[in-house]
Short mmCIF file of C-alpha atoms in Angstrom, two decimals:
data_model
loop_
_atom_site.label_atom_id
_atom_site.label_comp_id
_atom_site.label_asym_id
_atom_site.label_seq_id
_atom_site.Cartn_x
_atom_site.Cartn_y
_atom_site.Cartn_z
CA MET A 18 97.35 -8.61 33.49
CA THR A 19 95.88 -5.16 34.06
CA VAL A 20 92.40 -3.79 33.41
CA ASP A 21 92.01 -0.03 33.15
CA GLU A 22 89.53 2.54 31.96
CA GLU A 23 90.48 3.93 28.56
CA SER A 24 88.92 6.11 25.94
CA TRP A 25 86.55 4.37 23.53
CA ASP A 26 88.57 5.84 20.66
CA THR A 27 91.98 4.31 21.40
CA PRO A 28 93.47 2.18 18.62
CA VAL A 29 93.60 -0.91 20.84
CA GLY A 30 89.92 -0.51 21.71
CA ALA A 31 89.00 -0.18 18.05
CA GLN A 32 91.08 -3.25 17.21
CA LEU A 33 89.45 -5.37 19.93
CA ARG A 34 85.93 -4.26 18.97
CA ALA A 35 86.65 -5.07 15.32
CA ALA A 36 87.86 -8.54 16.31
CA GLN A 37 84.68 -9.07 18.33
CA ARG A 38 82.49 -8.03 15.41
CA ALA A 39 84.40 -10.33 13.02
CA GLU A 40 83.97 -13.28 15.39
CA LEU A 41 80.24 -12.62 15.74
CA ASP A 42 79.85 -12.16 11.97
CA ASN A 43 81.42 -15.59 11.58
CA ARG A 44 79.28 -17.21 14.29
CA TYR A 45 76.01 -15.81 12.93
CA GLY A 46 76.91 -15.99 9.25
CA ASN A 47 76.20 -12.31 8.59
CA SER A 48 76.97 -8.80 9.84
CA ASP A 49 73.37 -7.98 10.75
CA HIS A 50 73.19 -9.54 14.21
CA GLU A 51 73.03 -6.54 16.50
CA PRO A 52 69.59 -5.08 17.16
CA GLY A 53 69.42 -1.46 18.19
CA THR A 54 71.94 1.32 17.93
CA PRO A 55 75.60 0.29 17.94
CA PRO A 56 77.57 1.83 20.80
CA THR A 57 79.75 4.88 20.23
CA GLY A 58 82.16 6.96 22.25
CA GLU A 59 79.30 9.38 22.92
CA ASP A 60 77.03 6.84 24.62
CA ILE A 61 79.51 4.57 26.39
CA ALA A 62 80.00 5.84 29.94
CA VAL A 63 82.84 3.45 30.73
CA PHE A 64 85.20 1.52 28.49
CA VAL A 65 87.90 -0.77 29.87
CA VAL A 66 90.77 -2.65 28.25
CA ALA A 67 92.62 -5.67 29.64
CA ARG A 68 96.30 -5.91 28.78
CA ASP A 69 98.73 -8.77 29.24
CA ASP A 70 102.11 -8.48 30.95
CA ASN A 71 103.57 -7.01 27.74
CA ALA A 72 100.87 -4.28 27.63
CA VAL A 73 99.16 -5.92 24.64
CA GLY A 74 95.39 -5.46 24.56
CA ILE A 75 93.66 -8.80 25.10
CA GLY A 76 90.08 -7.82 25.94
CA CYS A 77 87.59 -5.04 26.49
CA GLY A 78 84.13 -4.11 27.70
CA GLY A 79 81.94 -1.08 28.15
CA LEU A 80 78.89 0.29 29.92
CA ARG A 81 76.03 2.14 28.24
CA LEU A 82 73.72 3.95 30.65
CA LEU A 83 70.07 2.89 30.45
CA GLY A 84 68.74 5.20 33.15
CA GLU A 85 69.69 6.60 36.51
CA ASP A 86 70.61 3.29 38.08
CA GLU A 87 70.87 0.83 35.17
CA ALA A 88 73.50 0.19 32.53
CA GLU A 89 74.07 -2.30 29.74
CA ILE A 90 77.31 -4.19 29.23
CA LYS A 91 78.50 -3.65 25.67
CA ARG A 92 81.39 -5.01 23.58
CA MET A 93 82.57 -7.49 26.19
CA TYR A 94 85.32 -9.45 24.43
CA VAL A 95 88.52 -11.40 25.05
CA ILE A 96 90.74 -12.59 22.21
CA PRO A 97 90.49 -16.38 21.72
CA ALA A 98 94.13 -17.08 22.67
CA GLU A 99 93.55 -15.53 26.12
CA ARG A 100 90.24 -17.16 27.00
CA GLY A 101 90.14 -19.31 30.11
CA ARG A 102 92.89 -17.32 31.85
CA GLY A 103 90.75 -14.92 33.87
CA ALA A 104 90.65 -11.88 31.59
CA SER A 105 86.89 -11.98 31.12
CA VAL A 106 86.28 -12.17 34.87
CA ALA A 107 88.71 -9.29 35.46
CA ILE A 108 86.98 -7.15 32.82
CA LEU A 109 83.54 -7.94 34.20
CA ARG A 110 84.59 -7.15 37.79
CA MET A 111 86.09 -3.84 36.66
CA LEU A 112 82.85 -2.93 34.84
CA GLU A 113 80.85 -3.86 37.94
CA ASP A 114 83.13 -1.74 40.15
CA CYS A 115 82.85 1.21 37.76
CA ALA A 116 79.07 0.80 37.76
CA ARG A 117 78.90 0.82 41.57
CA THR A 118 81.06 3.96 41.70
CA ARG A 119 78.56 5.69 39.40
CA GLY A 120 75.54 4.62 41.45
CA ILE A 121 74.40 1.97 38.98
CA ARG A 122 72.48 -0.79 40.76
CA VAL A 123 71.53 -3.07 37.87
CA LEU A 124 73.63 -4.31 34.97
CA LYS A 125 71.92 -5.80 31.94
CA LEU A 126 73.32 -7.41 28.84
CA GLU A 127 72.35 -9.08 25.62
CA THR A 128 74.08 -12.04 24.09
CA GLY A 129 72.82 -14.49 21.53
CA SER A 130 71.92 -18.07 20.89
CA GLY A 131 75.11 -18.42 18.83
CA GLN A 132 77.24 -17.66 21.88
CA PRO A 133 76.75 -20.55 24.33
CA ASP A 134 80.17 -19.82 25.85
CA ALA A 135 79.01 -16.29 26.78
CA VAL A 136 75.76 -17.66 28.23
CA ARG A 137 77.71 -20.09 30.43
CA PHE A 138 80.09 -17.31 31.52
CA TYR A 139 77.40 -14.84 32.54
CA GLU A 140 75.34 -17.47 34.33
CA ARG A 141 78.44 -18.65 36.20
CA GLU A 142 79.16 -15.04 37.21
CA GLY A 143 75.72 -14.54 38.77
CA TYR A 144 73.70 -13.03 35.93
CA SER A 145 70.11 -14.25 35.62
CA LYS A 146 68.12 -14.61 32.46
CA ILE A 147 65.52 -11.87 31.96
CA ASP A 148 62.97 -11.07 29.30
CA PRO A 149 64.54 -9.32 26.31
CA PHE A 150 64.58 -5.56 26.84
CA GLY A 151 64.64 -2.54 24.56
CA PRO A 152 65.72 -3.27 21.00
CA TYR A 153 66.15 -6.97 21.78
CA ALA A 154 62.48 -7.59 22.64
CA SER A 155 61.52 -8.97 19.24
CA GLU A 156 64.82 -10.59 18.28
CA PRO A 157 64.58 -14.40 18.23
CA THR A 158 68.32 -14.97 18.79
CA SER A 159 68.66 -12.47 21.68
CA LEU A 160 69.24 -13.78 25.19
CA CYS A 161 69.21 -11.15 27.93
CA TYR A 162 70.62 -11.25 31.45
CA ALA A 163 70.82 -8.97 34.47
CA ARG A 164 72.46 -8.73 37.85
CA THR A 165 71.69 -6.48 40.77
CA LEU A 166 74.94 -5.16 42.22
#
């Protein structure tokens, strides 16, 4: 498996993000489960894609800058068939390394009550629960986490 920075606009990135949205639509029973402004190529500072040994995209993640030394993890996703094999950890570590290189000291993220697997993952990887921030502050299903790098 490899994890590399890629453009937000690559076809594989679009395909992985669409799969993530479809899974979340299914989990939450609607398509209106993301507070705030959806990420775009203009506001994502880093986007990474994990590929298997056949160069097939199996996961992705991005960083949206929140200030000089903070960023938010966005569109973190691994296809279901590849879960439990280390792709999510590899993507997260790459995002953390990219953040450090850019002088980012704190990574934040939002997940939801319908994603207990994501909650377990982030807690296992050293992220601590924080009060909801920004557009998530008044969302009852939002669960927010942060880690100081």
